[in-house]
mmCIF file of C-alpha atoms in Angstrom:
data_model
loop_
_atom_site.group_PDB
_atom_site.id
_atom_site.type_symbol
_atom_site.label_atom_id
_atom_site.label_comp_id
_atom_site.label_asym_id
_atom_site.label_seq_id
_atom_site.Cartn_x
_atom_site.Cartn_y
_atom_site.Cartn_z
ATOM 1 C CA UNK A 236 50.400 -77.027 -89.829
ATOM 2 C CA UNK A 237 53.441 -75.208 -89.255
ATOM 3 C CA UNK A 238 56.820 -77.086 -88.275
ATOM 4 C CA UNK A 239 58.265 -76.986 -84.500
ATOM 5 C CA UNK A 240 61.028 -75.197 -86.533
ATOM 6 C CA UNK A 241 59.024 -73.008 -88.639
ATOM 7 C CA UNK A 242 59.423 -69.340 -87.303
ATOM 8 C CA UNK A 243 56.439 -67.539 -86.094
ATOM 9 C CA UNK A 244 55.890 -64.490 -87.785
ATOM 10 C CA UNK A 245 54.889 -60.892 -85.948
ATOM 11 C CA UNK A 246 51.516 -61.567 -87.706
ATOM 12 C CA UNK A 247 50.492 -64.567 -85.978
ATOM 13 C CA UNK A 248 52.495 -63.859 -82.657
ATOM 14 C CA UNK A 249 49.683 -60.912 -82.755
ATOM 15 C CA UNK A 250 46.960 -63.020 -83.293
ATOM 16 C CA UNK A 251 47.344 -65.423 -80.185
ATOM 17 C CA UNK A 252 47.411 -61.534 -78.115
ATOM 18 C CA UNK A 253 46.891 -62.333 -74.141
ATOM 19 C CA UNK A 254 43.106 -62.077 -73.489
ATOM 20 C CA UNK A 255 44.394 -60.213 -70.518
ATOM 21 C CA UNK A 256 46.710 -57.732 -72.759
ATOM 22 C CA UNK A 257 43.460 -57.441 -75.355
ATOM 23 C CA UNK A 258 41.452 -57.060 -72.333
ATOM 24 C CA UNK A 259 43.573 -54.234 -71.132
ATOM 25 C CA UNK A 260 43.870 -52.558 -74.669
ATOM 26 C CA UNK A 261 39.876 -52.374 -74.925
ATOM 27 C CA UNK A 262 39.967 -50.656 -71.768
ATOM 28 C CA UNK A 263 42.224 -48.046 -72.590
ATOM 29 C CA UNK A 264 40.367 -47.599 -76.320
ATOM 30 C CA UNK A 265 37.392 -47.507 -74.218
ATOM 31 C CA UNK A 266 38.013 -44.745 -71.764
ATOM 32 C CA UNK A 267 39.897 -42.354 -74.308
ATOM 33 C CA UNK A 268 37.177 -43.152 -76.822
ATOM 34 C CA UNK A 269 34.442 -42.020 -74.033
ATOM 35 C CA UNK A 270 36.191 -38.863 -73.081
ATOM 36 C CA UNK A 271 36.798 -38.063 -77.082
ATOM 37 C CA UNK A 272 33.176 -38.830 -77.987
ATOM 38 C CA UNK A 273 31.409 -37.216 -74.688
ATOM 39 C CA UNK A 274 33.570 -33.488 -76.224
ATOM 40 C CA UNK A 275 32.620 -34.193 -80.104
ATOM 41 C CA UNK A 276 30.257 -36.969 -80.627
ATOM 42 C CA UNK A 277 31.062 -40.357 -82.750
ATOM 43 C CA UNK A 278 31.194 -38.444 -85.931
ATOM 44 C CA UNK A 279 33.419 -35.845 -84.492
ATOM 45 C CA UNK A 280 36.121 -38.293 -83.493
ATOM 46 C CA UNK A 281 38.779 -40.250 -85.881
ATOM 47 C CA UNK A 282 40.577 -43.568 -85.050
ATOM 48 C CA UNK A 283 44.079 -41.747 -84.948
ATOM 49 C CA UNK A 284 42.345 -39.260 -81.872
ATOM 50 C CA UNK A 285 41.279 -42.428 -80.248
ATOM 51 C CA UNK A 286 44.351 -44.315 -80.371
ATOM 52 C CA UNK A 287 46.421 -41.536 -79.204
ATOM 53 C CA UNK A 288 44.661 -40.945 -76.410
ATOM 54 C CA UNK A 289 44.589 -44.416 -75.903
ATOM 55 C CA UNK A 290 48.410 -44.622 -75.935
ATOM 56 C CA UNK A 291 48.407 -47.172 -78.707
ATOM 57 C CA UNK A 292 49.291 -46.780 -82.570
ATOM 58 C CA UNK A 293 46.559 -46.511 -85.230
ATOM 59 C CA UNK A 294 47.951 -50.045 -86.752
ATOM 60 C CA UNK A 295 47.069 -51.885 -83.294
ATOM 61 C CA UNK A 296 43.629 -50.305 -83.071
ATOM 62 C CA UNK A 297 43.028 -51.435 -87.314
ATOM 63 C CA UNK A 298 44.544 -54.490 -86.562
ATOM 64 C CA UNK A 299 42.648 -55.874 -83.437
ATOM 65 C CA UNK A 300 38.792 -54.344 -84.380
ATOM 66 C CA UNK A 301 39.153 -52.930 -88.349
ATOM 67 C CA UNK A 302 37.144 -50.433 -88.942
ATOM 68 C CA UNK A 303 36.318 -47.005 -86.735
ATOM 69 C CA UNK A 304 32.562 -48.414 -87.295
ATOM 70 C CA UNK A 305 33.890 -51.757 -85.604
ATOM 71 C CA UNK A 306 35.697 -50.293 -83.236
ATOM 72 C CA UNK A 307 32.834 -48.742 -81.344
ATOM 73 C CA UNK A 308 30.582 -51.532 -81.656
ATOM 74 C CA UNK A 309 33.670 -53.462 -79.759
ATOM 75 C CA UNK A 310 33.620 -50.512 -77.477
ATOM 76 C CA UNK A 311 29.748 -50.941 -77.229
ATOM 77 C CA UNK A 312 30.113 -54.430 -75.717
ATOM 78 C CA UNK A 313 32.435 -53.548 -73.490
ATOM 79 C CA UNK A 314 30.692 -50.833 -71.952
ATOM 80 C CA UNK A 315 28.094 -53.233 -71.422
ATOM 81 C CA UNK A 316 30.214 -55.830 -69.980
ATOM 82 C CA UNK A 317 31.455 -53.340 -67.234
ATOM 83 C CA UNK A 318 28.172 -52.837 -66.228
ATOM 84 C CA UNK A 319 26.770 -55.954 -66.513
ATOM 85 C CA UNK A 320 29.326 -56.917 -63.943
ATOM 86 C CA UNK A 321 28.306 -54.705 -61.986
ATOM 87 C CA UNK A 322 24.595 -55.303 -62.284
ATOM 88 C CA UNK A 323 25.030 -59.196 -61.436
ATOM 89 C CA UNK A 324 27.633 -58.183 -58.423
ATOM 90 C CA UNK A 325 24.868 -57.580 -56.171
ATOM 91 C CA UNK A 326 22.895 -61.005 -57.018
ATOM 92 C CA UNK A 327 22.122 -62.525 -53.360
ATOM 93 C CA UNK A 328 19.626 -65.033 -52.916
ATOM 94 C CA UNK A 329 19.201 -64.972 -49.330
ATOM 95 C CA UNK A 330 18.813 -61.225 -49.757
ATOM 96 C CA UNK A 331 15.635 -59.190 -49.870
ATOM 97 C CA UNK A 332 15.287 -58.815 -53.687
ATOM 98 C CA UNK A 333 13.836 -55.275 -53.632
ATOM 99 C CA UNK A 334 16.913 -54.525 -51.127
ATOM 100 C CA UNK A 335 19.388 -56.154 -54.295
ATOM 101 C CA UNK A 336 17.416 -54.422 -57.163
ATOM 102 C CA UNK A 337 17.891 -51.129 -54.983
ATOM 103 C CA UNK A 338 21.333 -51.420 -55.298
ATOM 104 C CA UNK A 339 21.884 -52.945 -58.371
ATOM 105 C CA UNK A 340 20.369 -49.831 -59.542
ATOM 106 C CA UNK A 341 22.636 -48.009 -57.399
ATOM 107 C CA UNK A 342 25.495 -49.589 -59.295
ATOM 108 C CA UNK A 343 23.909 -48.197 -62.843
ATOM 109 C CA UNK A 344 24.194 -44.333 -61.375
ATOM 110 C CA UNK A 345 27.897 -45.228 -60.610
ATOM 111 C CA UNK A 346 28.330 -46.666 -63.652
ATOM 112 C CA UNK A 347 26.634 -43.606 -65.288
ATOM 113 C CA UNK A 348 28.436 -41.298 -62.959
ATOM 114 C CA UNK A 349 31.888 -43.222 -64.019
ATOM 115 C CA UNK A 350 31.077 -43.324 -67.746
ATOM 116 C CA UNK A 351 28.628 -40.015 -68.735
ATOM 117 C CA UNK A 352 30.002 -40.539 -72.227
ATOM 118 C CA UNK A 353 28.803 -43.766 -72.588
ATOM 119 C CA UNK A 354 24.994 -43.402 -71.659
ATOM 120 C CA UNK A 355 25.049 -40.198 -73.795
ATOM 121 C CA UNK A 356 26.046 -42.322 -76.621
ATOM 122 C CA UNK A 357 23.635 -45.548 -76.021
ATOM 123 C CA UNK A 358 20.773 -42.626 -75.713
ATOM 124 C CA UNK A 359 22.010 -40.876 -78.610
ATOM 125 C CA UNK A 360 22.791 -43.915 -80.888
ATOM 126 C CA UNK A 361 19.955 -46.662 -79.591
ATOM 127 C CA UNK A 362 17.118 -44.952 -80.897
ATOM 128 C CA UNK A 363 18.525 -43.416 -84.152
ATOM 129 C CA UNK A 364 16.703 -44.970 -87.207
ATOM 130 C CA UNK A 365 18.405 -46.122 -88.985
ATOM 131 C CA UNK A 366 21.954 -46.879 -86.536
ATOM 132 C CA UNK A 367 24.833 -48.008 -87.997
ATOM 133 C CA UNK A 368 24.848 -50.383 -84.593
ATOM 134 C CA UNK A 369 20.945 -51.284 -84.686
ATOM 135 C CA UNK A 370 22.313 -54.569 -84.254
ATOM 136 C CA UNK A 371 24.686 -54.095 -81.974
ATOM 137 C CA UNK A 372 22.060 -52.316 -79.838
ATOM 138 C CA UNK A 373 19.617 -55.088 -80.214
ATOM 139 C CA UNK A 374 21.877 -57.696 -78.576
ATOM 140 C CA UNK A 375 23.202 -55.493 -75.963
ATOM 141 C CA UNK A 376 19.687 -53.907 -74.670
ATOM 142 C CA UNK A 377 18.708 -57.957 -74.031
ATOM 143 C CA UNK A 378 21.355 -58.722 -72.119
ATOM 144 C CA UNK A 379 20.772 -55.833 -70.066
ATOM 145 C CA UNK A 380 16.863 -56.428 -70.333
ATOM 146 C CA UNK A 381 17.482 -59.984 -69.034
ATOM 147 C CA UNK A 382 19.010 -58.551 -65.546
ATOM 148 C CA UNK A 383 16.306 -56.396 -64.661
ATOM 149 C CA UNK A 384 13.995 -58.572 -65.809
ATOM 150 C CA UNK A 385 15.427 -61.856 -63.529
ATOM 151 C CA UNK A 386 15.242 -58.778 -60.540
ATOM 152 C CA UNK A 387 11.699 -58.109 -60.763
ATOM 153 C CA UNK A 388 10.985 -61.934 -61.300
ATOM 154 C CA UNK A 389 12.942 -62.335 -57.655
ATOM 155 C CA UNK A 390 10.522 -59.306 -56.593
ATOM 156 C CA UNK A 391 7.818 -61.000 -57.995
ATOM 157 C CA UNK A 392 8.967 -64.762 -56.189
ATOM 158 C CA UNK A 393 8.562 -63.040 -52.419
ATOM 159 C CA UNK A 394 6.397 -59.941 -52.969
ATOM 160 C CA UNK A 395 2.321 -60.289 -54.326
ATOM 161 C CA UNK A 396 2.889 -57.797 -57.093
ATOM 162 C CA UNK A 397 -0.148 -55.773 -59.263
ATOM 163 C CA UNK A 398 -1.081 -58.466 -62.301
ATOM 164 C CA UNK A 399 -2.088 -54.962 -64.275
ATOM 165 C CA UNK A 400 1.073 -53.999 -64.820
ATOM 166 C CA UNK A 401 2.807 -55.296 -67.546
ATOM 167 C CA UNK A 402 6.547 -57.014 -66.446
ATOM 168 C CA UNK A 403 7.868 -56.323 -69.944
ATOM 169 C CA UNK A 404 6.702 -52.372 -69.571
ATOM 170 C CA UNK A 405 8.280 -52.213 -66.071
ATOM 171 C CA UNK A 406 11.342 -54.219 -67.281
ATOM 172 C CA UNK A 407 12.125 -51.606 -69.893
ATOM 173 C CA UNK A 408 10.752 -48.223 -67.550
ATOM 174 C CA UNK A 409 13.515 -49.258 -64.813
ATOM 175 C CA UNK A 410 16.537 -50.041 -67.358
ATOM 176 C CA UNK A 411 15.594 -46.826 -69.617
ATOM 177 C CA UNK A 412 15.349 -44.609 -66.430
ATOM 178 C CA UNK A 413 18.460 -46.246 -65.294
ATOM 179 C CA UNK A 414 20.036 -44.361 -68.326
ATOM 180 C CA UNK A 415 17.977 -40.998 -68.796
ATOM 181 C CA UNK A 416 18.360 -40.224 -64.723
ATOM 182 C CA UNK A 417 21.822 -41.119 -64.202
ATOM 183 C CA UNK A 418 22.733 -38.749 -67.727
ATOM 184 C CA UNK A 419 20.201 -36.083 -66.458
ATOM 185 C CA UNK A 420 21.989 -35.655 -63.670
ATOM 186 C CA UNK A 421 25.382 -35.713 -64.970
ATOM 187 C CA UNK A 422 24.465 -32.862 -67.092
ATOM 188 C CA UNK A 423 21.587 -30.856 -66.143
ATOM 189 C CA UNK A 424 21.204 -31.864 -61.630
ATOM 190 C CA UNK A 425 24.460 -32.663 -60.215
ATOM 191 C CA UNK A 426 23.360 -31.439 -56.988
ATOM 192 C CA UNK A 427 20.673 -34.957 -56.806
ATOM 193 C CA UNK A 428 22.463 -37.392 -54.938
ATOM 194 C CA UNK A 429 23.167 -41.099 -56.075
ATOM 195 C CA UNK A 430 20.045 -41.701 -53.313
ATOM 196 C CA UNK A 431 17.657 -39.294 -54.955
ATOM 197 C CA UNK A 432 17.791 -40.738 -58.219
ATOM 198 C CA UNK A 433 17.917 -44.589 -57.301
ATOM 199 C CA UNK A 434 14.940 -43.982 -55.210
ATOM 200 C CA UNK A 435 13.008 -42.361 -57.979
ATOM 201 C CA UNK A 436 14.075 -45.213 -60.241
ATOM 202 C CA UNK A 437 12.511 -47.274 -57.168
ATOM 203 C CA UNK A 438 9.673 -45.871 -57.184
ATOM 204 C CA UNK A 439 8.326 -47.890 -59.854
ATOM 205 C CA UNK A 440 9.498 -50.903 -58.384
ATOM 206 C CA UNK A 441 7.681 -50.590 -55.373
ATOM 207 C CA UNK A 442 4.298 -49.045 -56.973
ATOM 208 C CA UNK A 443 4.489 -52.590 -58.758
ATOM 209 C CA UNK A 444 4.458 -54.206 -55.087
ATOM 210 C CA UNK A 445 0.977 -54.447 -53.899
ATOM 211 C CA UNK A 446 0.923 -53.080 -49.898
#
């Protein structure tokens, strides 16, 4: 243990970083990286593009997450923290739960609509075999999983809902279609309105409600 007189060197001064100055570096990695990949792809973009953008030097960005390869896996989770915040803003209990999953999926197309780059790169990366972020992915998708799933469990608590359908099927339909509508529309239907595409995500939801 070090001395009350001992110095502290830059080295470990770095490595007790603010969470909120971290915090604030990941976001700016995170949106510059987004915009860089969204042009190029992963492959197409280096660490020195991603810092620069970012406003940060190349040392900083090896220092805090290593490798490029680490890097987006940080950028990954953070992504997913965004919109897992998001997701879980519009938990209610005393609200109707197909009212709440209506808008939590409303808060994925803004999400989408706020970060194209990022759903182009969980639908371009998650399914590659093999991804250098299988892992990554694998944690990630259940967090995200667990959300929708705990939505159309409260759907499930106050509706009578159609045994033949299968909750794990429906669970990943709504959080895949979250994805592949709000990047279809980015790119190919910009005309559909945030509406239009949560109510067609919907409409699974409430064919899963028996009238």
């Amino acid at each position: 243990m070090a001395s009350p007189g001992d110095a502290e060197t830059p080295a470990g001064a770095a490595k007790r970083l603010r969470p909120a100055r971290t915090n604030a570096t990941k976001q700016k990695l995170f949106e510059a990286s987004m915009e860089l990949i969204g042009e190029r792809g992963v492959a197409g973009v280096t660490v020195d593009e991603i810092a620069a953008a970012a406003g940060v030097s190349k040392g900083t960005v090896y220092y805090n997450f290593g490798s490029k390869s680490d890097l987006i896996a940080q950028l990954l989770r953070h992504g997913v923290d965004i919109l897992l915040a998001r997701l879980l803003s519009v938990r209610d209990d005393s609200a109707d739960p197909l009212a709440a999953m209506n808008e939590m999926i409303g808060q994925a197309m803004d999400f989408m609509d706020e970060y194209p780059s990022f759903a182009r790169l969980w639908v371009s990366e998650n399914w590659r075999t093999p991804s250098e972020w299988q892992d990554t992915f694998t944690e990630l998708r259940g967090l995200l999983l667990a959300v929708v799933g705990a939505a159309i469990d409260a759907v499930a608590a106050v509706y009578p809902v159609d045994p033949a359908v299968s909750r794990g099927s429906l669970e990943t339909a709504i959080f895949g279609a979250c994805f592949v509508v709000g990047l279809d529309r980015q790119t190919y239907n910009p005309e559909r309105t945030r509406e239009q595409s949560v109510t067609a995500i919907m409409a699974s939801m409430r064919g899963y409600v028996v009238k």
